[in-house]
PDB file of C-alpha atoms in Angstrom:
ATOM      1  CA  MET A1030      72.842 -74.960 118.401  1.00  0.00           C
ATOM      2  CA  PHE A1031      75.224 -72.154 117.460  1.00  0.00           C
ATOM      3  CA  ALA A1032      74.916 -68.412 116.919  1.00  0.00           C
ATOM      4  CA  VAL A1033      76.947 -65.712 115.230  1.00  0.00           C
ATOM      5  CA  LEU A1034      77.208 -62.546 117.318  1.00  0.00           C
ATOM      6  CA  LYS A1035      78.807 -59.174 116.662  1.00  0.00           C
ATOM      7  CA  THR A1036      80.707 -57.190 119.294  1.00  0.00           C
ATOM      8  CA  GLY A1037      83.635 -54.781 119.173  1.00  0.00           C
ATOM      9  CA  GLY A1038      83.530 -54.673 115.358  1.00  0.00           C
ATOM     10  CA  LYS A1039      84.154 -58.422 115.100  1.00  0.00           C
ATOM     11  CA  GLN A1040      81.938 -61.479 114.563  1.00  0.00           C
ATOM     12  CA  TYR A1041      82.140 -64.683 116.605  1.00  0.00           C
ATOM     13  CA  LYS A1042      80.549 -68.110 116.028  1.00  0.00           C
ATOM     14  CA  VAL A1043      79.622 -69.416 119.493  1.00  0.00           C
ATOM     15  CA  GLN A1044      77.728 -72.163 121.264  1.00  0.00           C
ATOM     16  CA  ALA A1045      76.916 -72.821 124.913  1.00  0.00           C
ATOM     17  CA  GLY A1046      80.036 -73.408 127.020  1.00  0.00           C
ATOM     18  CA  ASP A1047      82.479 -71.565 124.728  1.00  0.00           C
ATOM     19  CA  VAL A1048      85.022 -69.164 126.261  1.00  0.00           C
ATOM     20  CA  LEU A1049      85.692 -66.015 124.212  1.00  0.00           C
ATOM     21  CA  ARG A1050      88.147 -63.139 124.330  1.00  0.00           C
ATOM     22  CA  VAL A1051      86.257 -60.059 123.099  1.00  0.00           C
ATOM     23  CA  GLU A1052      87.013 -56.337 123.024  1.00  0.00           C
ATOM     24  CA  LYS A1053      86.758 -54.798 126.499  1.00  0.00           C
ATOM     25  CA  LEU A1054      83.207 -54.574 127.854  1.00  0.00           C
ATOM     26  CA  ALA A1055      81.847 -52.331 130.608  1.00  0.00           C
ATOM     27  CA  ALA A1056      81.285 -55.185 133.093  1.00  0.00           C
ATOM     28  CA  ASN A1057      82.964 -56.694 136.148  1.00  0.00           C
ATOM     29  CA  ALA A1058      84.025 -60.286 136.783  1.00  0.00           C
ATOM     30  CA  GLY A1059      81.007 -62.430 137.671  1.00  0.00           C
ATOM     31  CA  ASP A1060      78.457 -60.195 135.895  1.00  0.00           C
ATOM     32  CA  LYS A1061      75.910 -61.772 133.571  1.00  0.00           C
ATOM     33  CA  ILE A1062      75.588 -59.962 130.233  1.00  0.00           C
ATOM     34  CA  GLN A1063      73.679 -60.416 127.007  1.00  0.00           C
ATOM     35  CA  PHE A1064      74.818 -59.820 123.416  1.00  0.00           C
ATOM     36  CA  ASN A1065      71.880 -58.485 121.375  1.00  0.00           C
ATOM     37  CA  ASP A1066      73.553 -58.045 117.969  1.00  0.00           C
ATOM     38  CA  ILE A1067      72.934 -61.564 116.663  1.00  0.00           C
ATOM     39  CA  LEU A1068      73.520 -62.157 112.941  1.00  0.00           C
ATOM     40  CA  MET A1069      72.521 -65.820 112.852  1.00  0.00           C
ATOM     41  CA  VAL A1070      70.967 -68.411 115.179  1.00  0.00           C
ATOM     42  CA  GLY A1071      71.018 -72.048 113.978  1.00  0.00           C
ATOM     43  CA  THR A1072      69.563 -71.877 110.461  1.00  0.00           C
ATOM     44  CA  THR A1073      67.867 -68.464 110.930  1.00  0.00           C
ATOM     45  CA  LEU A1074      69.663 -65.627 109.155  1.00  0.00           C
ATOM     46  CA  GLY A1075      69.196 -62.030 110.208  1.00  0.00           C
ATOM     47  CA  ALA A1076      68.537 -59.099 107.914  1.00  0.00           C
ATOM     48  CA  PRO A1077      70.982 -57.860 109.232  1.00  0.00           C
ATOM     49  CA  LEU A1078      70.081 -58.930 112.808  1.00  0.00           C
ATOM     50  CA  VAL A1079      67.798 -61.684 114.103  1.00  0.00           C
ATOM     51  CA  ALA A1080      64.909 -59.986 115.923  1.00  0.00           C
ATOM     52  CA  GLY A1081      64.461 -61.065 119.537  1.00  0.00           C
ATOM     53  CA  ALA A1082      67.584 -63.270 119.583  1.00  0.00           C
ATOM     54  CA  GLY A1083      70.355 -62.980 122.154  1.00  0.00           C
ATOM     55  CA  VAL A1084      73.406 -64.703 123.557  1.00  0.00           C
ATOM     56  CA  GLN A1085      73.892 -64.655 127.321  1.00  0.00           C
ATOM     57  CA  ALA A1086      77.346 -64.915 128.848  1.00  0.00           C
ATOM     58  CA  GLU A1087      79.156 -64.614 132.160  1.00  0.00           C
ATOM     59  CA  VAL A1088      82.172 -62.340 132.503  1.00  0.00           C
ATOM     60  CA  ILE A1089      85.164 -64.330 133.768  1.00  0.00           C
ATOM     61  CA  GLU A1090      87.702 -61.461 134.003  1.00  0.00           C
ATOM     62  CA  GLN A1091      89.189 -58.399 132.361  1.00  0.00           C
ATOM     63  CA  ILE A1092      92.516 -59.308 130.726  1.00  0.00           C
ATOM     64  CA  LYS A1093      95.192 -57.921 128.422  1.00  0.00           C
ATOM     65  CA  ALA A1094      96.332 -59.522 125.186  1.00  0.00           C
ATOM     66  CA  ASP A1095      99.951 -60.409 124.433  1.00  0.00           C
ATOM     67  CA  LYS A1096     102.236 -57.463 123.825  1.00  0.00           C
ATOM     68  CA  VAL A1097     102.567 -56.443 120.192  1.00  0.00           C
ATOM     69  CA  ILE A1098     105.875 -54.773 119.288  1.00  0.00           C
ATOM     70  CA  SER A1099     105.928 -52.325 116.409  1.00  0.00           C
ATOM     71  CA  TYR A1100     109.455 -51.483 115.296  1.00  0.00           C
ATOM     72  CA  VAL A1101     110.237 -48.989 112.544  1.00  0.00           C
ATOM     73  CA  LYS A1102     113.746 -48.442 111.185  1.00  0.00           C
ATOM     74  CA  ARG A1103     114.395 -46.219 108.204  1.00  0.00           C
ATOM     75  CA  ARG A1104     117.368 -46.700 105.971  1.00  0.00           C
ATOM     76  CA  ARG A1105     119.739 -43.782 105.489  1.00  0.00           C
ATOM     77  CA  LYS A1106     117.939 -41.552 107.982  1.00  0.00           C
ATOM     78  CA  HIS A1107     120.781 -41.355 110.494  1.00  0.00           C
ATOM     79  CA  SER A1108     119.549 -44.053 112.856  1.00  0.00           C
ATOM     80  CA  SER A1109     115.867 -43.067 112.836  1.00  0.00           C
ATOM     81  CA  GLN A1110     114.137 -45.903 114.653  1.00  0.00           C
ATOM     82  CA  ARG A1111     111.156 -46.351 116.960  1.00  0.00           C
ATOM     83  CA  LYS A1112     109.999 -49.241 119.116  1.00  0.00           C
ATOM     84  CA  ARG A1113     106.545 -49.305 120.684  1.00  0.00           C
ATOM     85  CA  GLY A1114     104.672 -51.920 122.648  1.00  0.00           C
ATOM     86  CA  HIS A1115     100.906 -52.305 122.982  1.00  0.00           C
ATOM     87  CA  ARG A1116      98.656 -54.647 124.979  1.00  0.00           C
ATOM     88  CA  GLN A1117      95.008 -54.616 123.930  1.00  0.00           C
ATOM     89  CA  GLN A1118      92.468 -54.750 126.753  1.00  0.00           C
ATOM     90  CA  LEU A1119      90.051 -57.674 126.438  1.00  0.00           C
ATOM     91  CA  THR A1120      87.200 -59.278 128.352  1.00  0.00           C
ATOM     92  CA  LEU A1121      87.090 -63.033 128.893  1.00  0.00           C
ATOM     93  CA  VAL A1122      83.499 -64.365 128.770  1.00  0.00           C
ATOM     94  CA  ARG A1123      81.859 -67.805 128.969  1.00  0.00           C
ATOM     95  CA  ILE A1124      78.750 -68.348 126.825  1.00  0.00           C
ATOM     96  CA  THR A1125      75.932 -69.693 129.022  1.00  0.00           C
ATOM     97  CA  ASP A1126      72.808 -69.623 126.870  1.00  0.00           C
ATOM     98  CA  ILE A1127      71.623 -68.933 123.310  1.00  0.00           C
ATOM     99  CA  LEU A1128      68.109 -67.497 122.975  1.00  0.00           C
ATOM    100  CA  GLU A1129      66.305 -67.715 119.623  1.00  0.00           C
ATOM    101  CA  SER A1130      63.532 -65.385 120.803  1.00  0.00           C
ATOM    102  CA  GLY A1131      62.485 -63.386 123.836  1.00  0.00           C
ATOM    103  CA  ALA A1132      65.937 -61.956 124.558  1.00  0.00           C
ATOM    104  CA  ASP A1133      64.521 -58.426 124.769  1.00  0.00           C
ATOM    105  CA  LYS A1134      62.364 -59.479 127.759  1.00  0.00           C
ATOM    106  CA  SER A1135      65.043 -61.452 129.615  1.00  0.00           C
ATOM    107  CA  GLY A1136      66.075 -58.559 131.891  1.00  0.00           C
ATOM    108  CA  VAL A1137      69.808 -59.314 131.568  1.00  0.00           C
ATOM    109  CA  THR A1138      72.193 -56.344 131.177  1.00  0.00           C
ATOM    110  CA  ALA A1139      73.195 -55.669 127.576  1.00  0.00           C
ATOM    111  CA  ALA A1140      76.879 -56.032 126.686  1.00  0.00           C
ATOM    112  CA  ILE A1141      78.235 -52.523 126.077  1.00  0.00           C
ATOM    113  CA  GLY A1142      81.747 -51.646 124.958  1.00  0.00           C
ATOM    114  CA  ALA A1143      83.915 -50.015 127.625  1.00  0.00           C
ATOM    115  CA  ARG A1144      84.344 -46.808 125.617  1.00  0.00           C
ATOM    116  CA  SER A1145      80.678 -46.360 124.758  1.00  0.00           C
ATOM    117  CA  GLY A1146      79.660 -47.166 128.341  1.00  0.00           C
ATOM    118  CA  THR A1147      81.855 -44.456 129.910  1.00  0.00           C
ATOM    119  CA  ALA A1148      81.869 -41.711 127.277  1.00  0.00           C
ATOM    120  CA  PRO A1149      78.730 -39.714 128.263  1.00  0.00           C
ATOM    121  CA  ALA A1150      79.613 -39.241 131.964  1.00  0.00           C
ATOM    122  CA  PRO A1151      82.814 -37.151 131.535  1.00  0.00           C
ATOM    123  CA  ALA A1152      81.215 -34.989 128.826  1.00  0.00           C
ATOM    124  CA  ALA A1153      78.459 -33.764 131.155  1.00  0.00           C
ATOM    125  CA  ALA A1154      80.709 -33.039 134.158  1.00  0.00           C
ATOM    126  CA  PRO A1155      83.007 -30.344 132.641  1.00  0.00           C
ATOM    127  CA  ALA A1156      80.026 -28.246 131.461  1.00  0.00           C
ATOM    128  CA  LYS A1157      78.867 -27.792 135.061  1.00  0.00           C
ATOM    129  CA  LYS A1158      82.395 -26.959 136.225  1.00  0.00           C
ATOM    130  CA  ALA A1159      82.839 -24.362 133.459  1.00  0.00           C
ATOM    131  CA  ALA A1160      79.561 -22.636 134.321  1.00  0.00           C
ATOM    132  CA  ALA A1161      80.386 -22.314 138.027  1.00  0.00           C
ATOM    133  CA  PRO A1162      83.379 -19.884 137.703  1.00  0.00           C
ATOM    134  CA  LYS A1163      81.411 -17.589 135.368  1.00  0.00           C
ATOM    135  CA  ALA A1164      78.472 -17.464 137.755  1.00  0.00           C
ATOM    136  CA  ALA A1165      80.822 -16.859 140.687  1.00  0.00           C
ATOM    137  CA  ALA A1166      82.544 -14.014 138.817  1.00  0.00           C
ATOM    138  CA  LYS A1167      79.230 -12.354 137.982  1.00  0.00           C
ATOM    139  CA  ALA A1168      78.042 -12.680 141.578  1.00  0.00           C
ATOM    140  CA  GLU A1169      81.348 -11.238 142.792  1.00  0.00           C
ATOM    141  CA  THR A1170      81.105  -8.191 140.503  1.00  0.00           C
ATOM    142  CA  ALA A1171      77.431  -7.679 141.391  1.00  0.00           C
ATOM    143  CA  ALA A1172      78.268  -7.700 145.096  1.00  0.00           C
ATOM    144  CA  ALA A1173      81.237  -5.388 144.551  1.00  0.00           C
ATOM    145  CA  GLY A1174      79.352  -2.616 142.701  1.00  0.00           C
ATOM    146  CA  ASP A1175      78.449  -1.558 139.150  1.00  0.00           C
ATOM    147  CA  ASP A1176      79.339  -3.538 136.050  1.00  0.00           C
ATOM    148  CA  LEU A1177      82.255  -1.477 134.760  1.00  0.00           C
ATOM    149  CA  THR A1178      82.509  -3.558 131.573  1.00  0.00           C
ATOM    150  CA  ALA A1179      79.505  -1.586 130.250  1.00  0.00           C
ATOM    151  CA  ILE A1180      82.001   1.230 129.550  1.00  0.00           C
ATOM    152  CA  ASN A1181      83.572   1.064 126.082  1.00  0.00           C
ATOM    153  CA  GLY A1182      87.158  -0.166 126.337  1.00  0.00           C
ATOM    154  CA  VAL A1183      86.837  -1.699 129.816  1.00  0.00           C
ATOM    155  CA  GLY A1184      86.982  -5.486 129.744  1.00  0.00           C
ATOM    156  CA  PRO A1185      86.915  -8.090 132.528  1.00  0.00           C
ATOM    157  CA  ALA A1186      90.671  -7.798 133.141  1.00  0.00           C
ATOM    158  CA  MET A1187      90.558  -3.998 133.383  1.00  0.00           C
ATOM    159  CA  GLN A1188      87.496  -4.163 135.645  1.00  0.00           C
ATOM    160  CA  LYS A1189      89.441  -6.449 137.975  1.00  0.00           C
ATOM    161  CA  LYS A1190      92.312  -3.947 138.088  1.00  0.00           C
ATOM    162  CA  LEU A1191      89.909  -1.069 138.779  1.00  0.00           C
ATOM    163  CA  VAL A1192      88.236  -3.019 141.614  1.00  0.00           C
ATOM    164  CA  GLU A1193      91.671  -3.743 143.113  1.00  0.00           C
ATOM    165  CA  ALA A1194      92.408  -0.015 142.927  1.00  0.00           C
ATOM    166  CA  GLY A1195      89.191   0.727 144.861  1.00  0.00           C
ATOM    167  CA  ILE A1196      86.948   1.790 141.962  1.00  0.00           C
ATOM    168  CA  THR A1197      83.770  -0.325 142.116  1.00  0.00           C
ATOM    169  CA  THR A1198      80.998   1.990 140.854  1.00  0.00           C
ATOM    170  CA  TYR A1199      80.427   4.474 138.034  1.00  0.00           C
ATOM    171  CA  ALA A1200      80.437   7.284 140.608  1.00  0.00           C
ATOM    172  CA  ASP A1201      83.902   6.236 141.827  1.00  0.00           C
ATOM    173  CA  LEU A1202      85.235   6.246 138.266  1.00  0.00           C
ATOM    174  CA  ALA A1203      83.592   9.611 137.525  1.00  0.00           C
ATOM    175  CA  LYS A1204      85.564  11.210 140.402  1.00  0.00           C
ATOM    176  CA  VAL A1205      88.940   9.960 139.108  1.00  0.00           C
ATOM    177  CA  ASP A1206      91.366  12.421 137.530  1.00  0.00           C
ATOM    178  CA  PRO A1207      93.058  10.521 134.654  1.00  0.00           C
ATOM    179  CA  ASP A1208      96.198  12.685 134.836  1.00  0.00           C
ATOM    180  CA  THR A1209      96.950  12.124 138.531  1.00  0.00           C
ATOM    181  CA  PHE A1210      95.533   8.610 139.106  1.00  0.00           C
ATOM    182  CA  GLU A1211      98.533   6.242 139.091  1.00  0.00           C
ATOM    183  CA  ALA A1212      97.115   2.857 140.181  1.00  0.00           C
ATOM    184  CA  VAL A1213      95.562   2.105 136.773  1.00  0.00           C
ATOM    185  CA  ASN A1214      95.928   3.750 133.401  1.00  0.00           C
ATOM    186  CA  VAL A1215      92.448   5.384 133.211  1.00  0.00           C
ATOM    187  CA  LYS A1216      91.396   6.995 129.935  1.00  0.00           C
ATOM    188  CA  PRO A1217      89.492  10.329 129.937  1.00  0.00           C
ATOM    189  CA  GLU A1218      86.707   8.783 127.780  1.00  0.00           C
ATOM    190  CA  TRP A1219      86.016   6.234 130.536  1.00  0.00           C
ATOM    191  CA  VAL A1220      85.569   9.013 133.095  1.00  0.00           C
ATOM    192  CA  GLU A1221      83.136  10.912 130.835  1.00  0.00           C
ATOM    193  CA  GLU A1222      81.117   7.777 130.104  1.00  0.00           C
ATOM    194  CA  ALA A1223      81.071   6.880 133.815  1.00  0.00           C
ATOM    195  CA  LYS A1224      79.638  10.339 134.589  1.00  0.00           C
ATOM    196  CA  THR A1225      76.737   9.759 132.201  1.00  0.00           C
ATOM    197  CA  LEU A1226      76.113   6.226 133.533  1.00  0.00           C
ATOM    198  CA  ALA A1227      76.238   7.373 137.156  1.00  0.00           C
ATOM    199  CA  LYS A1228      73.285   9.765 136.643  1.00  0.00           C
TER     200      LYS A1228
END
């Protein structure tokens, strides 16, 4: 009996014992996997897939295809030429069994492409890392004193400069004389607004 399976955007006609080179799968050598996208089993055609059918296989190894050279040379472009090599990553599998029905209850790991198997993990990790510095910055400013960014014209960078100059609260900023204070360029409007916020 034979089956037609779909993986990696390609279709393969297989039977038990066949060895295939398919697009890279998220599996290690020796793992048992199951292809669930079956288009045809024996004389049964799918619409588009055969329900409950599956093809089980054993991963032999992860390999690379032969190198493909792409060479581009343009005429009359003053020696414009480019040479590139590429080796496609593949997975070598041996077909062990073809199931006409009951593949969904077999308990064998589904064959997943390497890109689709690893894509979600990196996407979730950076979000947590990005949130941590913001939370740390807020905690740092809360521990240091008042939130000086509430004053019009004072942003996070200016607040950092004011904290470095020793101004951490509205009361500290209200005491500053803009004409004589040299550490940071303080505007008179900031001092007036700090006086109202300090009350």
